[in-house]
Amino acid sequence: MDVRLPATLFSSIFLFVLLNVSHVESARRLTSGGAFHWYNGLFVFGDSFADTGNFPKSNLSEVTRQWYKPYGISHGFLGDPTGRFSNSYVQSDFIAKILGRSQAPQTFRDTKGSYSDHFGVNFAVGGAGVFEVPRKAPTQAMQIDSFKKMVDAGDIIRKWQLEQSVALVAVSGNDYARVAKMSNDTEILVFIGNVTDEMAKGVQRLQKLGVTKILVNTLHPLGCTPWQARPSNYTKCMGRGNMAAELHNGDLEQKLNATNSNSSVYLLDLSKAFTNIIDPSDPHDVPEVAKKFKEKLKPCCKSFDPNGYCGQVDEDGGDQYSVCSDPEDHFFWDDVHPTHAGWEAVMKQLEQGLKDFLHITY
């Protein structure tokens, strides 16, 4: 039977499909294997744990190393660096996968060109903090300012997307670099309170702008990064950094609980997920998730100079770093960032709780 639609009706249907294509794509990917909850967008804020290429590429340096080899040498990028601080994917990519996407949404930097992904935007920038840091990366508040401008403009981020949307706030401790210069505990405690205050304010701003579900990272054990473990030849963690992280996490949880009684905010416990792998409480009862890693504190990519960085070269272009033969054996990629396998192991631990919070079943 040949059914011909009036031209006006056909145009209306076509326009509806066009405007909702990313919405449909997200839902379709979540339908296989069971029920799903429909989310219209993922919006990412924070630093290098979530950045997928926002920091502009320029000449090789410590702050631009993510755009140069050996970054991005593994998995789906054909060995080409993508601006991620890893050998492949980072945390925001794994969050996106749980939402049914193949990887994190396009970067804010990409929206200034030909922008095609209307599922969401990644505003995270490597080196950022809630306060201004030496790299001059946009702070959490500045990133949310950019988000607000896009919401108000309504061309890339449409307001209907916010009705069922998810935000990731990945603040990973760049602000605490200045703690090393603080001489007394009172000063440190006050500064921790200032950091968590700003994080809580950022969450409230996102809620007021209309984001319905917000994921907030706890701070991982800072004293267990290769940067801190190198003096011990990667055999033990440094307690002072872990203590600061614990104080931060307790204060952050208290403040978010006090301002969010409607269960729209979920703490992603990176502290526990990292610790289960790199510093389990009982060394004689190692969790299954940790057993795959032969090296838990030693990075895959290690600079020759203790003050150098992964990817560093000398004046003649000679490598000033070494790369392990199998990144899958290492939890850490460089001096502070997990490998793809590391992030996969962390997010595997957090996945079920995250799905329960987002009402995703598949």
Short mmCIF file of C-alpha atoms in Angstrom, two decimals:
data_model
loop_
_atom_site.label_atom_id
_atom_site.label_comp_id
_atom_site.label_asym_id
_atom_site.label_seq_id
_atom_site.Cartn_x
_atom_site.Cartn_y
_atom_site.Cartn_z
CA MET A 1 0.00 0.00 0.00
CA ASP A 2 1.46 3.33 -1.05
CA VAL A 3 0.88 5.87 1.73
CA ARG A 4 2.02 9.38 0.90
CA LEU A 5 2.34 11.92 3.70
CA PRO A 6 1.47 15.58 3.19
CA ALA A 7 4.62 17.63 2.65
CA THR A 8 4.06 19.69 5.81
CA LEU A 9 3.66 16.57 7.95
CA PHE A 10 6.74 14.97 6.40
CA SER A 11 8.78 18.11 7.14
CA SER A 12 7.58 18.13 10.74
CA ILE A 13 8.54 14.50 11.26
CA PHE A 14 11.94 15.03 9.65
CA LEU A 15 12.61 18.06 11.86
CA PHE A 16 11.61 16.12 14.99
CA VAL A 17 13.98 13.27 14.15
CA LEU A 18 16.81 15.66 13.28
CA LEU A 19 16.52 17.57 16.55
CA ASN A 20 16.38 14.39 18.60
CA VAL A 21 18.95 12.25 16.80
CA SER A 22 21.46 12.17 19.67
CA HIS A 23 18.62 11.47 22.11
CA VAL A 24 17.50 8.48 20.06
CA GLU A 25 21.07 7.26 19.62
CA SER A 26 21.66 7.26 23.36
CA ALA A 27 18.46 5.35 24.05
CA ARG A 28 19.03 2.82 21.29
CA ARG A 29 22.40 1.85 22.68
CA LEU A 30 20.92 1.24 26.12
CA THR A 31 18.03 -0.97 25.03
CA SER A 32 20.04 -4.10 24.25
CA GLY A 33 19.83 -6.64 27.05
CA GLY A 34 17.20 -5.03 29.26
CA ALA A 35 15.53 -1.91 30.56
CA PHE A 36 17.19 1.48 30.42
CA HIS A 37 16.90 5.03 31.66
CA TRP A 38 17.03 7.70 29.01
CA TYR A 39 19.66 10.43 29.37
CA ASN A 40 19.92 13.35 26.99
CA GLY A 41 23.45 14.52 27.69
CA LEU A 42 26.73 14.18 29.57
CA PHE A 43 28.57 17.32 30.67
CA VAL A 44 32.07 17.00 32.07
CA PHE A 45 33.97 19.42 34.33
CA GLY A 46 37.34 19.12 36.01
CA ASP A 47 40.92 18.31 35.16
CA SER A 48 43.20 15.74 33.53
CA PHE A 49 41.31 12.74 34.92
CA ALA A 50 38.52 13.72 32.53
CA ASP A 51 40.12 15.98 29.87
CA THR A 52 39.93 14.53 26.36
CA GLY A 53 41.76 17.29 24.51
CA ASN A 54 40.75 20.73 25.79
CA PHE A 55 44.24 22.02 26.54
CA PRO A 56 45.54 23.50 23.25
CA LYS A 57 48.37 21.70 21.51
CA SER A 58 51.64 23.61 21.28
CA ASN A 59 55.36 22.85 21.50
CA LEU A 60 56.19 19.88 23.70
CA SER A 61 56.38 20.71 27.40
CA GLU A 62 55.16 19.26 30.67
CA VAL A 63 51.75 20.93 30.22
CA THR A 64 51.28 19.81 26.60
CA ARG A 65 52.82 16.32 26.82
CA GLN A 66 49.38 14.69 26.37
CA TRP A 67 49.49 15.72 22.69
CA TYR A 68 52.73 13.84 22.04
CA LYS A 69 53.84 10.23 22.03
CA PRO A 70 53.84 7.99 23.95
CA TYR A 71 50.43 9.28 25.08
CA GLY A 72 47.59 7.56 23.24
CA ILE A 73 49.68 4.60 22.07
CA SER A 74 47.10 1.93 22.90
CA HIS A 75 43.66 0.72 21.84
CA GLY A 76 41.37 2.66 19.54
CA PHE A 77 43.42 5.72 18.57
CA LEU A 78 45.87 3.98 16.22
CA GLY A 79 48.76 5.20 18.33
CA ASP A 80 47.96 8.88 17.90
CA PRO A 81 47.81 11.17 20.96
CA THR A 82 44.38 12.75 21.47
CA GLY A 83 45.07 15.13 24.34
CA ARG A 84 44.15 12.50 26.94
CA PHE A 85 46.47 11.94 29.90
CA SER A 86 46.70 8.19 29.35
CA ASN A 87 47.78 5.54 26.90
CA SER A 88 44.12 5.46 25.75
CA TYR A 89 40.85 6.28 27.53
CA VAL A 90 40.33 8.30 30.72
CA GLN A 91 37.56 8.39 33.32
CA SER A 92 35.09 10.48 31.33
CA ASP A 93 35.21 7.93 28.51
CA PHE A 94 34.23 5.12 30.85
CA ILE A 95 31.37 7.20 32.30
CA ALA A 96 30.15 7.81 28.74
CA LYS A 97 30.26 4.07 28.01
CA ILE A 98 27.98 3.39 30.97
CA LEU A 99 25.56 5.87 29.38
CA GLY A 100 25.69 3.92 26.13
CA ARG A 101 28.21 6.01 24.22
CA SER A 102 31.50 4.88 22.72
CA GLN A 103 33.57 7.64 24.36
CA ALA A 104 33.32 11.00 26.12
CA PRO A 105 31.46 13.84 24.37
CA GLN A 106 33.42 16.27 22.24
CA THR A 107 35.51 18.89 23.94
CA PHE A 108 34.50 22.49 24.55
CA ARG A 109 37.47 23.45 22.35
CA ASP A 110 35.89 21.55 19.45
CA THR A 111 32.62 23.48 19.77
CA LYS A 112 34.39 26.51 18.34
CA GLY A 113 34.77 24.69 15.03
CA SER A 114 32.40 22.34 13.23
CA TYR A 115 30.55 20.76 16.14
CA SER A 116 28.51 17.63 15.50
CA ASP A 117 27.96 15.77 18.79
CA HIS A 118 24.93 17.18 20.57
CA PHE A 119 24.98 14.50 23.27
CA GLY A 120 27.09 16.67 25.56
CA VAL A 121 30.26 18.70 26.03
CA ASN A 122 33.49 18.06 27.91
CA PHE A 123 34.76 21.23 29.61
CA ALA A 124 37.52 19.56 31.69
CA VAL A 125 41.06 20.85 31.21
CA GLY A 126 44.27 19.22 32.39
CA GLY A 127 45.86 21.08 35.29
CA ALA A 128 42.65 22.83 36.37
CA GLY A 129 41.51 23.29 39.96
CA VAL A 130 38.72 25.04 41.77
CA PHE A 131 41.12 27.96 42.25
CA GLU A 132 43.53 29.38 39.71
CA VAL A 133 46.63 27.23 39.36
CA PRO A 134 50.03 27.96 37.77
CA ARG A 135 48.98 26.47 34.41
CA LYS A 136 46.26 29.14 34.08
CA ALA A 137 43.77 26.43 33.14
CA PRO A 138 40.13 27.52 33.53
CA THR A 139 38.88 26.93 37.05
CA GLN A 140 35.79 24.88 37.87
CA ALA A 141 33.76 28.11 38.07
CA MET A 142 35.05 29.27 34.66
CA GLN A 143 34.15 25.93 33.10
CA ILE A 144 30.62 26.21 34.51
CA ASP A 145 30.46 29.79 33.19
CA SER A 146 31.16 28.42 29.70
CA PHE A 147 28.47 25.80 30.20
CA LYS A 148 25.95 28.46 31.26
CA LYS A 149 26.69 30.57 28.18
CA MET A 150 26.04 27.57 25.94
CA VAL A 151 22.80 26.76 27.76
CA ASP A 152 21.64 30.37 27.43
CA ALA A 153 22.55 30.42 23.72
CA GLY A 154 20.61 27.22 23.12
CA ASP A 155 22.28 26.21 19.87
CA ILE A 156 24.69 23.48 20.99
CA ILE A 157 23.25 22.64 24.42
CA ARG A 158 19.46 22.66 24.25
CA LYS A 159 17.47 23.18 27.43
CA TRP A 160 15.42 20.03 26.91
CA GLN A 161 18.68 18.07 27.25
CA LEU A 162 19.07 19.20 30.84
CA GLU A 163 15.80 17.54 31.94
CA GLN A 164 17.53 14.16 31.91
CA SER A 165 21.24 14.90 32.01
CA VAL A 166 24.37 13.80 33.84
CA ALA A 167 27.35 15.89 34.91
CA LEU A 168 30.75 14.61 36.03
CA VAL A 169 32.81 16.81 38.36
CA ALA A 170 36.36 15.42 38.36
CA VAL A 171 38.54 17.51 40.66
CA SER A 172 41.69 15.53 41.34
CA GLY A 173 43.87 17.63 43.61
CA ASN A 174 45.72 20.25 41.55
CA ASP A 175 44.79 22.85 44.16
CA TYR A 176 46.70 20.91 46.79
CA ALA A 177 50.08 21.46 45.15
CA ARG A 178 50.31 24.59 47.29
CA VAL A 179 49.78 22.62 50.53
CA ALA A 180 53.46 21.64 50.44
CA LYS A 181 54.31 25.28 51.18
CA MET A 182 51.99 25.46 54.20
CA SER A 183 53.68 25.17 57.57
CA ASN A 184 50.89 24.34 60.02
CA ASP A 185 47.89 22.03 60.16
CA THR A 186 45.37 24.80 60.79
CA GLU A 187 46.33 26.52 57.54
CA ILE A 188 45.96 23.23 55.66
CA LEU A 189 42.55 22.49 57.18
CA VAL A 190 41.28 25.96 56.28
CA PHE A 191 42.48 25.54 52.70
CA ILE A 192 40.83 22.11 52.40
CA GLY A 193 37.60 23.71 53.58
CA ASN A 194 37.93 26.42 50.94
CA VAL A 195 38.43 23.82 48.18
CA THR A 196 35.41 21.73 49.23
CA ASP A 197 33.30 24.90 49.60
CA GLU A 198 34.02 25.79 45.97
CA MET A 199 33.24 22.27 44.82
CA ALA A 200 29.90 22.31 46.63
CA LYS A 201 29.08 25.73 45.13
CA GLY A 202 29.82 24.37 41.67
CA VAL A 203 27.46 21.45 42.22
CA GLN A 204 24.70 23.84 43.33
CA ARG A 205 25.23 25.98 40.23
CA LEU A 206 24.87 22.95 37.97
CA GLN A 207 21.66 22.00 39.74
CA LYS A 208 20.24 25.50 39.33
CA LEU A 209 21.10 25.40 35.63
CA GLY A 210 18.99 22.26 35.31
CA VAL A 211 21.37 19.27 35.41
CA THR A 212 19.43 16.43 37.03
CA LYS A 213 22.16 13.97 38.05
CA ILE A 214 25.64 14.99 39.21
CA LEU A 215 28.59 12.66 39.79
CA VAL A 216 31.39 14.02 42.00
CA ASN A 217 34.74 12.31 42.41
CA THR A 218 36.24 11.83 45.82
CA LEU A 219 39.96 12.49 45.95
CA HIS A 220 42.14 9.46 45.25
CA PRO A 221 45.01 8.66 47.68
CA LEU A 222 47.42 11.42 46.66
CA GLY A 223 50.30 9.84 48.57
CA CYS A 224 50.07 6.70 46.44
CA THR A 225 50.83 8.29 43.08
CA PRO A 226 54.16 7.44 41.40
CA TRP A 227 55.20 11.05 41.90
CA GLN A 228 55.02 10.51 45.68
CA ALA A 229 56.24 6.88 45.63
CA ARG A 230 59.35 7.46 43.49
CA PRO A 231 61.68 8.27 46.46
CA SER A 232 60.96 4.77 47.85
CA ASN A 233 61.59 3.20 44.44
CA TYR A 234 57.82 2.74 44.11
CA THR A 235 57.55 0.47 47.15
CA LYS A 236 55.33 2.52 49.46
CA CYS A 237 52.90 5.42 49.68
CA MET A 238 53.49 8.72 51.46
CA GLY A 239 51.10 9.13 54.37
CA ARG A 240 50.80 12.95 54.43
CA GLY A 241 49.20 13.10 50.99
CA ASN A 242 46.71 10.38 51.86
CA MET A 243 45.77 12.13 55.08
CA ALA A 244 44.99 15.34 53.18
CA ALA A 245 42.84 13.36 50.72
CA GLU A 246 40.89 11.74 53.58
CA LEU A 247 40.21 15.11 55.19
CA HIS A 248 39.08 16.50 51.83
CA ASN A 249 36.73 13.57 51.20
CA GLY A 250 35.12 13.71 54.63
CA ASP A 251 34.55 17.46 54.38
CA LEU A 252 33.22 17.21 50.81
CA GLU A 253 30.75 14.45 51.69
CA GLN A 254 29.45 16.41 54.66
CA LYS A 255 28.89 19.55 52.60
CA LEU A 256 27.20 17.76 49.71
CA ASN A 257 24.92 15.83 52.07
CA ALA A 258 23.94 19.08 53.79
CA THR A 259 22.88 20.78 50.56
CA ASN A 260 21.43 17.85 48.57
CA SER A 261 18.52 16.10 50.22
CA ASN A 262 16.91 15.07 46.91
CA SER A 263 19.49 12.40 45.99
CA SER A 264 20.58 14.13 42.79
CA VAL A 265 24.29 13.98 43.67
CA TYR A 266 26.41 10.84 43.85
CA LEU A 267 29.95 10.57 45.18
CA LEU A 268 32.17 8.38 43.03
CA ASP A 269 34.48 6.83 45.61
CA LEU A 270 37.79 6.97 43.76
CA SER A 271 39.55 6.82 47.10
CA LYS A 272 38.29 3.32 47.85
CA ALA A 273 38.54 2.09 44.25
CA PHE A 274 42.18 3.21 43.92
CA THR A 275 43.12 1.92 47.38
CA ASN A 276 41.68 -1.53 46.70
CA ILE A 277 44.21 -1.86 43.90
CA ILE A 278 47.34 0.00 44.93
CA ASP A 279 47.29 -0.14 48.73
CA PRO A 280 44.85 -2.81 50.01
CA SER A 281 44.33 -2.87 53.77
CA ASP A 282 45.29 -6.55 54.03
CA PRO A 283 48.30 -7.41 51.83
CA HIS A 284 47.58 -11.10 52.38
CA ASP A 285 44.06 -10.78 51.00
CA VAL A 286 44.49 -8.86 47.77
CA PRO A 287 41.20 -8.01 46.01
CA GLU A 288 40.63 -9.76 42.69
CA VAL A 289 40.60 -6.45 40.83
CA ALA A 290 44.19 -5.78 41.93
CA LYS A 291 45.69 -9.10 40.87
CA LYS A 292 45.98 -8.22 37.18
CA PHE A 293 48.48 -5.44 37.89
CA LYS A 294 52.10 -6.49 38.27
CA GLU A 295 53.07 -2.88 38.97
CA LYS A 296 50.76 -0.86 41.21
CA LEU A 297 52.90 2.18 42.03
CA LYS A 298 55.54 2.17 39.30
CA PRO A 299 54.34 4.01 36.18
CA CYS A 300 54.46 2.53 32.71
CA CYS A 301 55.97 5.74 31.33
CA LYS A 302 58.79 6.99 33.53
CA SER A 303 61.06 9.99 33.01
CA PHE A 304 64.79 9.55 33.55
CA ASP A 305 64.87 12.79 35.55
CA PRO A 306 62.89 12.71 38.83
CA ASN A 307 61.73 16.24 37.98
CA GLY A 308 61.04 15.42 34.33
CA TYR A 309 57.93 14.05 32.66
CA CYS A 310 56.67 11.26 30.44
CA GLY A 311 57.33 12.18 26.80
CA GLN A 312 60.24 14.51 27.54
CA VAL A 313 63.00 14.76 24.93
CA ASP A 314 66.43 16.38 24.92
CA GLU A 315 67.65 19.12 22.57
CA ASP A 316 68.40 16.54 19.89
CA GLY A 317 64.97 14.93 20.15
CA GLY A 318 66.24 11.92 22.11
CA ASP A 319 63.78 10.28 24.49
CA GLN A 320 64.29 11.14 28.16
CA TYR A 321 61.82 8.55 29.34
CA SER A 322 61.13 4.82 29.15
CA VAL A 323 57.87 3.02 28.38
CA CYS A 324 56.92 -0.42 29.69
CA SER A 325 56.33 -3.30 27.30
CA ASP A 326 52.74 -3.87 28.43
CA PRO A 327 50.67 -0.99 29.88
CA GLU A 328 48.00 -3.53 30.90
CA ASP A 329 50.34 -4.69 33.69
CA HIS A 330 50.61 -1.20 35.20
CA PHE A 331 47.94 0.66 37.15
CA PHE A 332 49.60 4.04 36.53
CA TRP A 333 50.52 5.42 33.13
CA ASP A 334 52.68 8.38 34.19
CA ASP A 335 53.53 10.13 37.45
CA VAL A 336 49.90 10.78 38.42
CA HIS A 337 47.46 9.30 35.87
CA PRO A 338 46.14 5.73 35.54
CA THR A 339 46.53 3.64 32.42
CA HIS A 340 43.50 2.68 30.36
CA ALA A 341 43.55 -0.64 32.25
CA GLY A 342 43.81 1.25 35.53
CA TRP A 343 40.75 3.37 34.77
CA GLU A 344 38.89 0.29 33.58
CA ALA A 345 39.57 -1.47 36.90
CA VAL A 346 38.55 1.60 38.90
CA MET A 347 35.30 2.14 37.01
CA LYS A 348 34.44 -1.56 37.10
CA GLN A 349 34.31 -1.30 40.89
CA LEU A 350 32.11 1.79 40.72
CA GLU A 351 29.90 0.75 37.82
CA GLN A 352 27.07 -1.00 39.66
CA GLY A 353 26.60 1.75 42.23
CA LEU A 354 26.64 4.31 39.44
CA LYS A 355 24.06 2.37 37.43
CA ASP A 356 21.83 2.06 40.50
CA PHE A 357 22.03 5.82 41.06
CA LEU A 358 21.19 6.52 37.41
CA HIS A 359 18.52 3.76 37.27
CA ILE A 360 20.29 2.03 34.39
CA THR A 361 19.72 -1.72 34.06
CA TYR A 362 21.32 -3.51 31.14
#
